[in-house]
Coordinates of C-alpha atoms and ligand atoms in Angstrom, one line a residue:
M1 CA 73.4 -55.0 44.1
D2 CA 75.3 -57.7 42.4
E3 CA 73.7 -61.1 41.8
G4 CA 76.0 -63.0 44.2
Q5 CA 75.0 -60.7 47.0
R6 CA 71.3 -60.6 46.1
F7 CA 70.9 -64.3 46.1
Q8 CA 73.3 -65.3 48.9
D9 CA 70.5 -66.0 51.4
V10 CA 68.5 -68.0 48.8
N11 CA 71.6 -69.9 48.0
R12 CA 72.0 -71.0 51.6
L13 CA 68.9 -73.1 51.1
L14 CA 70.4 -74.8 48.1
V15 CA 74.0 -75.6 49.2
R16 CA 73.2 -77.1 52.6
T17 CA 70.9 -79.8 53.7
G18 CA 68.9 -79.8 56.9
P19 CA 66.1 -81.3 58.9
L20 CA 63.4 -79.8 56.6
A21 CA 65.1 -80.8 53.4
N22 CA 62.9 -82.9 51.1
N23 CA 63.9 -86.5 51.9
G24 CA 60.8 -87.9 50.2
N25 CA 59.2 -89.2 53.4
Y26 CA 56.4 -86.8 53.2
G27 CA 55.1 -84.3 50.8
S28 CA 56.3 -86.3 47.8
I29 CA 53.8 -87.8 45.5
F30 CA 56.4 -89.4 43.2
P31 CA 57.2 -93.0 43.7
E32 CA 60.8 -92.7 42.6
H33 CA 61.5 -89.7 44.7
V34 CA 65.1 -88.5 44.7
P35 CA 66.0 -86.9 48.1
F36 CA 67.4 -83.4 48.0
E37 CA 71.1 -83.1 47.2
P38 CA 72.6 -79.8 48.0
S39 CA 74.7 -78.3 45.2
A40 CA 76.2 -75.1 44.0
D41 CA 74.7 -75.8 40.6
I42 CA 71.1 -75.3 41.7
L43 CA 71.1 -71.5 41.8
P44 CA 72.6 -71.2 38.3
F45 CA 69.9 -73.6 37.1
L46 CA 67.2 -71.4 38.6
R47 CA 68.8 -68.3 37.1
T48 CA 69.3 -69.5 33.6
A49 CA 67.5 -72.7 32.8
A50 CA 64.3 -73.2 34.8
Q51 CA 61.4 -71.7 32.8
I52 CA 58.4 -70.6 34.9
L53 CA 55.1 -69.2 33.6
V54 CA 53.0 -66.8 35.6
V55 CA 49.4 -66.7 34.5
G56 CA 47.9 -63.3 35.3
A57 CA 49.6 -60.0 36.0
G58 CA 46.9 -58.5 38.3
G59 CA 46.8 -58.3 42.1
L60 CA 48.3 -61.7 42.6
G61 CA 50.4 -61.7 39.5
C62 CA 52.3 -58.5 40.5
E63 CA 53.2 -60.1 43.8
L64 CA 54.2 -63.4 42.2
L65 CA 56.5 -61.7 39.6
K66 CA 58.3 -59.8 42.4
D67 CA 58.5 -62.8 44.7
L68 CA 59.8 -65.2 42.0
A69 CA 62.4 -62.8 40.7
L70 CA 63.7 -62.2 44.2
L71 CA 63.8 -66.0 44.9
G72 CA 66.2 -66.4 42.0
F73 CA 64.0 -67.4 39.1
G74 CA 65.8 -65.8 36.1
Q75 CA 63.6 -66.9 33.2
I76 CA 60.0 -65.9 33.7
E77 CA 57.2 -65.5 31.3
V78 CA 53.9 -63.8 32.1
I79 CA 50.6 -63.8 30.2
D80 CA 47.7 -61.5 30.8
M81 CA 45.1 -60.1 28.4
D82 CA 44.2 -57.0 30.5
T83 CA 45.2 -53.4 30.4
I84 CA 45.8 -51.3 33.5
D85 CA 42.9 -49.4 35.0
V86 CA 43.2 -46.6 37.5
S87 CA 41.4 -48.7 40.1
N88 CA 44.2 -51.3 40.0
L89 CA 46.8 -48.9 41.3
N90 CA 46.1 -49.3 45.0
R91 CA 47.4 -52.8 45.1
Q92 CA 49.0 -53.8 41.7
F93 CA 52.2 -52.1 42.8
L94 CA 54.2 -52.6 39.6
F95 CA 51.9 -50.0 37.9
R96 CA 51.9 -46.2 38.0
S97 CA 49.4 -43.7 36.8
K98 CA 51.3 -43.1 33.6
D99 CA 50.8 -46.8 32.8
V100 CA 47.0 -46.6 32.8
G101 CA 45.7 -48.1 29.5
R102 CA 48.9 -50.1 28.8
S103 CA 49.2 -53.9 28.9
K104 CA 49.6 -55.3 32.5
S105 CA 52.0 -58.1 31.5
Q106 CA 54.3 -55.7 29.5
V107 CA 54.4 -53.0 32.2
A108 CA 54.9 -55.6 34.9
A109 CA 57.7 -57.3 33.0
E110 CA 59.5 -54.0 32.4
F111 CA 59.3 -53.1 36.0
V112 CA 60.6 -56.3 37.4
M113 CA 63.5 -56.4 34.9
R114 CA 64.4 -52.8 35.8
R115 CA 64.4 -53.6 39.5
V116 CA 66.0 -57.1 39.7
Q117 CA 69.1 -57.1 37.5
G118 CA 69.7 -60.2 35.4
V119 CA 66.1 -61.5 35.4
K120 CA 64.4 -61.9 32.1
V121 CA 60.6 -61.5 32.0
T122 CA 58.9 -62.2 28.7
A123 CA 55.4 -60.7 28.5
H124 CA 52.5 -62.0 26.5
F125 CA 49.6 -59.6 26.1
C126 CA 46.9 -62.0 25.0
K127 CA 44.4 -64.5 26.3
I128 CA 45.6 -67.8 27.7
Q129 CA 43.4 -69.4 25.0
D130 CA 45.5 -67.8 22.3
M131 CA 48.5 -70.0 23.2
D132 CA 48.7 -73.7 22.2
A133 CA 50.1 -76.8 23.7
S134 CA 53.6 -76.1 22.4
F135 CA 53.8 -72.9 24.4
Y136 CA 52.7 -74.4 27.7
R137 CA 54.8 -77.5 27.3
K138 CA 58.1 -75.6 27.5
F139 CA 57.7 -74.6 31.2
Q140 CA 59.0 -76.5 34.3
I141 CA 56.3 -75.1 36.4
I142 CA 53.2 -72.9 36.0
V143 CA 51.9 -70.5 38.7
L144 CA 48.3 -69.1 38.5
G145 CA 47.4 -65.7 39.7
L146 CA 43.8 -65.7 38.3
D147 CA 40.5 -64.4 39.5
S148 CA 38.2 -66.5 37.4
I149 CA 37.2 -70.1 37.6
E150 CA 36.7 -70.2 33.8
A151 CA 40.4 -69.4 33.1
R152 CA 41.6 -71.8 35.8
R153 CA 39.5 -74.6 34.3
W154 CA 40.8 -74.0 30.8
I155 CA 44.5 -74.0 31.8
N156 CA 44.0 -77.0 34.1
S157 CA 42.6 -78.9 31.2
M158 CA 45.5 -77.8 29.0
V159 CA 48.2 -79.0 31.4
C160 CA 46.3 -82.3 32.0
S161 CA 46.3 -82.8 28.2
L162 CA 50.1 -82.4 28.0
V163 CA 50.6 -85.5 30.2
T164 CA 51.5 -88.6 28.2
Y165 CA 51.0 -92.2 29.5
E166 CA 53.4 -95.2 29.4
A167 CA 52.7 -98.8 30.1
G168 CA 54.0 -100.0 33.5
P169 CA 55.5 -103.5 34.2
D170 CA 52.0 -104.9 34.7
G171 CA 50.7 -103.3 31.5
A172 CA 48.7 -100.6 33.4
L173 CA 49.0 -97.1 32.0
T174 CA 50.7 -94.6 34.3
P175 CA 51.5 -91.0 33.6
D176 CA 55.0 -90.3 32.2
L177 CA 56.3 -88.1 35.1
S178 CA 58.6 -86.2 32.8
S179 CA 55.5 -84.9 31.0
V180 CA 53.8 -83.7 34.2
I181 CA 54.1 -79.9 34.6
P182 CA 53.4 -79.0 38.2
M183 CA 50.9 -76.1 38.6
I184 CA 50.4 -73.9 41.6
D185 CA 47.1 -72.2 42.0
G186 CA 46.7 -69.1 44.1
G187 CA 43.4 -67.4 44.8
T188 CA 42.2 -64.6 47.0
E189 CA 38.9 -63.2 48.0
G190 CA 38.8 -60.4 50.5
L191 CA 40.6 -61.6 53.6
K192 CA 40.5 -65.2 52.5
G193 CA 42.8 -67.1 50.1
H194 CA 44.3 -70.4 49.1
A195 CA 47.5 -71.9 47.7
R196 CA 47.3 -75.2 46.0
V197 CA 49.8 -77.6 44.4
I198 CA 48.6 -79.6 41.4
F199 CA 50.5 -82.4 39.7
P200 CA 48.3 -82.9 36.6
R201 CA 47.0 -86.5 36.4
V202 CA 49.0 -87.5 39.5
S203 CA 47.3 -85.5 42.3
A204 CA 43.9 -83.9 42.4
C205 CA 43.5 -81.3 39.6
F206 CA 41.3 -78.2 39.6
E207 CA 38.5 -80.0 37.7
C208 CA 38.5 -82.8 40.3
T209 CA 37.2 -80.4 42.9
L210 CA 35.2 -78.1 40.6
D211 CA 32.0 -78.7 42.6
L212 CA 33.5 -76.8 45.5
F213 CA 33.2 -73.7 43.4
P214 CA 29.7 -72.3 42.9
P215 CA 29.1 -71.0 39.4
Q216 CA 30.7 -67.6 39.3
V217 CA 28.8 -64.4 40.1
A218 CA 31.5 -61.7 39.9
V219 CA 31.0 -59.3 37.1
P220 CA 33.5 -57.0 35.3
L221 CA 32.9 -53.3 35.9
C222 CA 32.6 -52.6 32.2
T223 CA 29.5 -54.9 32.0
I224 CA 28.0 -53.1 34.9
A225 CA 28.7 -49.7 33.3
E226 CA 27.7 -50.4 29.8
T227 CA 25.6 -53.4 29.2
P228 CA 23.7 -54.7 32.3
R229 CA 22.2 -58.2 31.7
N230 CA 20.4 -58.8 35.0
A231 CA 19.0 -57.2 38.1
A232 CA 22.3 -57.5 40.0
H233 CA 24.2 -55.5 37.4
C234 CA 21.7 -52.6 37.8
V235 CA 22.1 -52.6 41.6
L236 CA 25.9 -52.7 41.3
Y237 CA 25.7 -49.7 38.8
A238 CA 23.7 -47.6 41.2
H239 CA 25.9 -48.6 44.2
L240 CA 29.4 -48.4 42.6
I241 CA 29.1 -45.9 39.8
Q242 CA 26.0 -43.7 40.0
R243 CA 26.4 -42.8 43.7
D244 CA 29.9 -41.4 43.2
R245 CA 28.8 -39.6 40.1
D246 CA 25.7 -38.0 41.7
F247 CA 27.4 -37.2 45.0
P248 CA 31.1 -36.8 44.3
D249 CA 31.9 -34.7 47.3
S250 CA 30.0 -36.6 50.1
P251 CA 31.5 -39.5 51.9
R252 CA 30.3 -43.0 50.9
P253 CA 27.4 -44.0 53.2
D254 CA 27.5 -47.3 55.1
N255 CA 26.2 -50.3 53.1
D256 CA 23.9 -51.1 56.0
D257 CA 22.3 -47.6 56.0
P258 CA 18.6 -48.3 55.2
E259 CA 18.1 -44.8 53.6
Y260 CA 21.1 -45.5 51.3
Q261 CA 19.8 -49.0 50.4
Q262 CA 16.5 -47.4 49.5
W263 CA 18.3 -44.9 47.3
V264 CA 20.3 -47.6 45.5
Y265 CA 17.1 -49.7 45.1
L266 CA 15.2 -46.8 43.4
K267 CA 18.1 -46.0 41.0
A268 CA 18.6 -49.6 40.2
A269 CA 14.9 -50.0 39.4
E270 CA 15.1 -47.0 37.0
R271 CA 18.1 -48.5 35.2
A272 CA 16.5 -51.9 35.0
A273 CA 13.4 -50.4 33.5
A274 CA 15.5 -48.5 30.9
F275 CA 17.2 -51.8 29.8
G276 CA 14.0 -53.9 30.0
I277 CA 15.3 -56.0 33.0
S278 CA 13.1 -57.3 35.7
G279 CA 13.8 -58.6 39.2
V280 CA 15.0 -55.5 41.1
T281 CA 13.5 -55.5 44.6
L282 CA 14.6 -53.9 47.9
T283 CA 15.6 -57.3 49.3
Q284 CA 17.5 -58.3 46.2
T285 CA 19.3 -54.9 46.3
Q286 CA 20.3 -55.5 49.9
G287 CA 21.6 -59.0 49.1
V288 CA 23.8 -57.8 46.2
M289 CA 25.2 -54.9 48.3
K290 CA 26.3 -57.2 51.0
N291 CA 28.1 -59.6 48.6
I292 CA 30.7 -57.2 47.3
I293 CA 34.2 -58.4 48.4
P294 CA 37.0 -55.9 48.2
A295 CA 40.4 -57.0 46.9
I296 CA 42.9 -56.7 49.7
A297 CA 46.6 -56.1 49.0
S298 CA 47.9 -58.0 52.1
T299 CA 46.0 -61.1 51.2
N300 CA 47.5 -61.1 47.8
A301 CA 51.0 -60.7 49.3
I302 CA 50.5 -63.7 51.7
I303 CA 49.0 -66.0 49.1
S304 CA 51.7 -65.1 46.5
A305 CA 54.4 -65.8 49.1
M306 CA 53.0 -69.2 49.7
C307 CA 52.8 -69.9 46.0
A308 CA 56.3 -68.6 45.2
A309 CA 57.7 -70.7 48.0
E310 CA 56.0 -73.8 46.6
A311 CA 57.4 -73.1 43.2
F312 CA 60.9 -72.7 44.6
K313 CA 60.6 -75.9 46.6
I314 CA 59.4 -78.0 43.7
V315 CA 61.9 -76.7 41.2
T316 CA 64.9 -77.0 43.5
N317 CA 63.6 -80.0 45.5
C318 CA 65.1 -78.3 48.6
S319 CA 62.1 -78.9 50.9
A320 CA 59.0 -81.0 51.1
Y321 CA 56.2 -79.3 49.4
L322 CA 52.6 -78.6 50.2
N323 CA 50.3 -81.7 49.9
N324 CA 48.3 -80.2 48.5
N325 CA 46.1 -77.3 49.6
A326 CA 46.5 -74.5 52.2
M327 CA 43.7 -72.1 53.1
Y328 CA 44.3 -68.7 54.6
M329 CA 41.5 -67.1 56.6
G330 CA 42.4 -63.7 58.0
G331 CA 39.0 -62.2 58.6
E332 CA 38.8 -63.1 62.3
G333 CA 42.2 -63.8 63.8
L334 CA 44.2 -66.1 61.7
Y335 CA 43.5 -69.6 60.6
T336 CA 45.5 -71.5 57.9
P337 CA 44.6 -75.2 57.7
T338 CA 46.1 -77.5 55.1
F339 CA 44.5 -80.5 53.7
C340 CA 44.8 -82.9 50.8
Y341 CA 42.3 -82.9 48.0
E342 CA 41.6 -86.4 46.6
R343 CA 41.4 -87.1 42.9
N344 CA 38.0 -87.6 41.4
P345 CA 38.2 -91.0 39.5
T346 CA 35.8 -89.7 36.9
C347 CA 37.3 -86.3 36.5
V348 CA 36.6 -84.8 33.0
A349 CA 40.1 -83.4 32.8
C350 CA 42.6 -85.8 34.5
S351 CA 41.0 -89.2 34.6
T352 CA 41.3 -91.8 31.8
A353 CA 37.8 -93.1 32.8
R354 CA 35.2 -91.9 30.3
V355 CA 32.4 -89.7 31.4
E356 CA 29.0 -91.5 31.3
L357 CA 25.7 -89.6 31.1
A358 CA 22.3 -91.2 31.7
V359 CA 20.0 -90.1 28.8
S360 CA 16.3 -90.9 28.3
P361 CA 15.9 -92.2 24.8
G362 CA 13.1 -89.6 24.2
E363 CA 15.1 -86.7 25.4
T364 CA 15.8 -84.2 22.6
L365 CA 19.3 -83.3 21.6
H366 CA 18.5 -79.7 22.6
A367 CA 17.4 -80.8 26.1
L368 CA 20.6 -82.9 26.4
I369 CA 22.8 -79.9 25.4
E370 CA 21.1 -77.7 28.0
R371 CA 21.7 -80.4 30.6
M372 CA 25.4 -80.5 29.7
V373 CA 25.6 -76.8 30.2
D374 CA 23.9 -76.9 33.6
D375 CA 25.6 -80.1 34.8
A376 CA 27.8 -79.3 37.8
R377 CA 30.6 -81.6 36.5
L378 CA 30.6 -80.7 32.8
R379 CA 29.7 -77.0 32.9
F380 CA 30.0 -76.6 29.1
K381 CA 29.4 -73.1 27.6
A382 CA 28.5 -73.7 24.0
P383 CA 29.0 -77.4 23.1
S384 CA 29.3 -78.7 19.5
I385 CA 28.7 -82.5 19.4
R386 CA 29.8 -85.3 17.1
A387 CA 28.9 -89.0 17.6
E388 CA 30.9 -92.0 16.5
G389 CA 28.5 -94.1 14.4
G390 CA 25.6 -91.6 14.5
L391 CA 22.4 -92.9 13.0
R392 CA 21.9 -89.8 10.9
G393 CA 25.5 -89.0 10.3
D394 CA 28.3 -88.3 12.8
T395 CA 27.7 -84.6 13.1
L396 CA 24.9 -84.0 15.7
Y397 CA 25.2 -80.3 16.3
M398 CA 27.9 -77.8 15.3
R399 CA 28.2 -74.1 16.1
G400 CA 29.5 -71.7 13.5
P401 CA 29.1 -72.1 9.7
L402 CA 27.6 -75.6 10.1
E403 CA 25.0 -74.5 12.6
A404 CA 22.1 -74.1 10.1
A405 CA 22.8 -77.5 8.6
T406 CA 22.6 -79.3 11.9
R407 CA 19.9 -77.2 13.7
A408 CA 17.1 -79.6 12.7
N409 CA 18.7 -82.3 14.9
L410 CA 18.1 -80.3 18.0
E411 CA 14.4 -81.3 18.2
L412 CA 15.0 -85.0 17.5
P413 CA 14.9 -87.5 20.3
M414 CA 18.3 -89.0 21.1
R415 CA 17.2 -92.5 20.1
E416 CA 16.9 -91.3 16.5
L417 CA 20.5 -90.0 16.6
V418 CA 22.6 -92.5 18.4
R419 CA 22.6 -96.1 19.8
D420 CA 23.0 -96.9 23.5
G421 CA 26.6 -96.7 24.5
A422 CA 27.6 -94.2 21.8
S423 CA 30.5 -91.9 22.3
L424 CA 29.7 -88.2 22.0
I425 CA 32.8 -86.1 21.2
V426 CA 32.1 -82.6 22.6
T427 CA 34.0 -79.5 21.6
D428 CA 33.5 -76.6 23.9
P429 CA 35.1 -73.2 24.4
A430 CA 35.4 -73.8 28.2
L431 CA 38.0 -76.5 27.6
P432 CA 41.0 -76.7 25.2
V433 CA 40.5 -80.4 24.4
N434 CA 37.5 -82.4 23.4
T435 CA 35.6 -84.3 26.0
T436 CA 34.2 -87.8 25.3
V437 CA 30.8 -88.5 26.9
I438 CA 29.2 -92.0 26.7
V439 CA 25.4 -92.1 26.3
R440 CA 23.7 -94.6 28.6
F441 CA 20.0 -94.9 27.7
S442 CA 17.9 -95.2 30.8
S443 CA 14.3 -96.4 30.6
Ligands
LIG501 ZN1 41.0 -84.0 37.8

């Protein structure tokens, strides 16, 4: 099929205007919104100039790459650190059994380029953290097909950090809109999903609404198979791996079957004992078994279509876009509400306001670090901390080679390390940029 033929229907959306064209009356968050102007130049722009990044080449990523290529995006890059597992093949339809063990992003890129003539897909087989600001800055738009909160958080912080500010007529700082890279976040869980449009530092970002997401409980299968760390991992091992190994020819029993639950409980308890893990009980086993949510191909297809349509609308401006979140609930009937997330004025990632933390002067640095890790807003993983004007030097605690030299500070009360109002500069693997936290001594 030649290109003109393949994209003639897409092109109809771009060379004509209509009642749904983006006139800026709704759906636009930009003050200087330019209404849609139909033009024959838009499709060539989409084919050759617009750079789009797809983050993740798994269940959602495969769908996204296919949808975006067929919508006319001609310059696509995709980043994913995973290799193809045989269990992916039921829904990650760009992969075949001969591809097992190869890079997801590379195989997906090759498949899409073979199938949609003229599209260029550049694959990056690495972690998102391996790429720096200069890589992310070159894209017009970024679409996320991720399954982890941690990765979403990191990339959200990265795109927020790319936004520069300029002084408005009244001297107030406003984001320079040319530095704002729109980001579309898709997510699925069983028969539920969401599509969300984020204009970093302009509309609510992922971090603004982080408290909606409970700390993650999903575990990679390899952890379950090789190195269980808690009671749930042992239950999942018995339920997902050992059962099929011990009874390869019998059909899988119902999760609610009490006899089967008892069997899983006993096997999980054996495994827990072998690894010195406590906490496996029958009730806990039943709870873990009920919480397994299967990945469903049709949910991925629906959410991906929503995300790809938003990317197309934003890049071409042909239609008002989602403001700013749509849910999809397909478990019982169909329910797809949309609503607008509000920005959090003290967001760690997108606000210019500094984060303040109430600290008791007698609280040790160690206790403060633990609190930062548990804090629902900060959720640091392994913070290193400097202080401007520290009473015993600026370095309070460093991971890595300096750890031993700063370890003694952990047991000191905060009043011996900093003054009230001091700025703590926190470096943490959860986020690509430093976070400044202001200490407020409370009595
Ligand atoms: Zn935010």
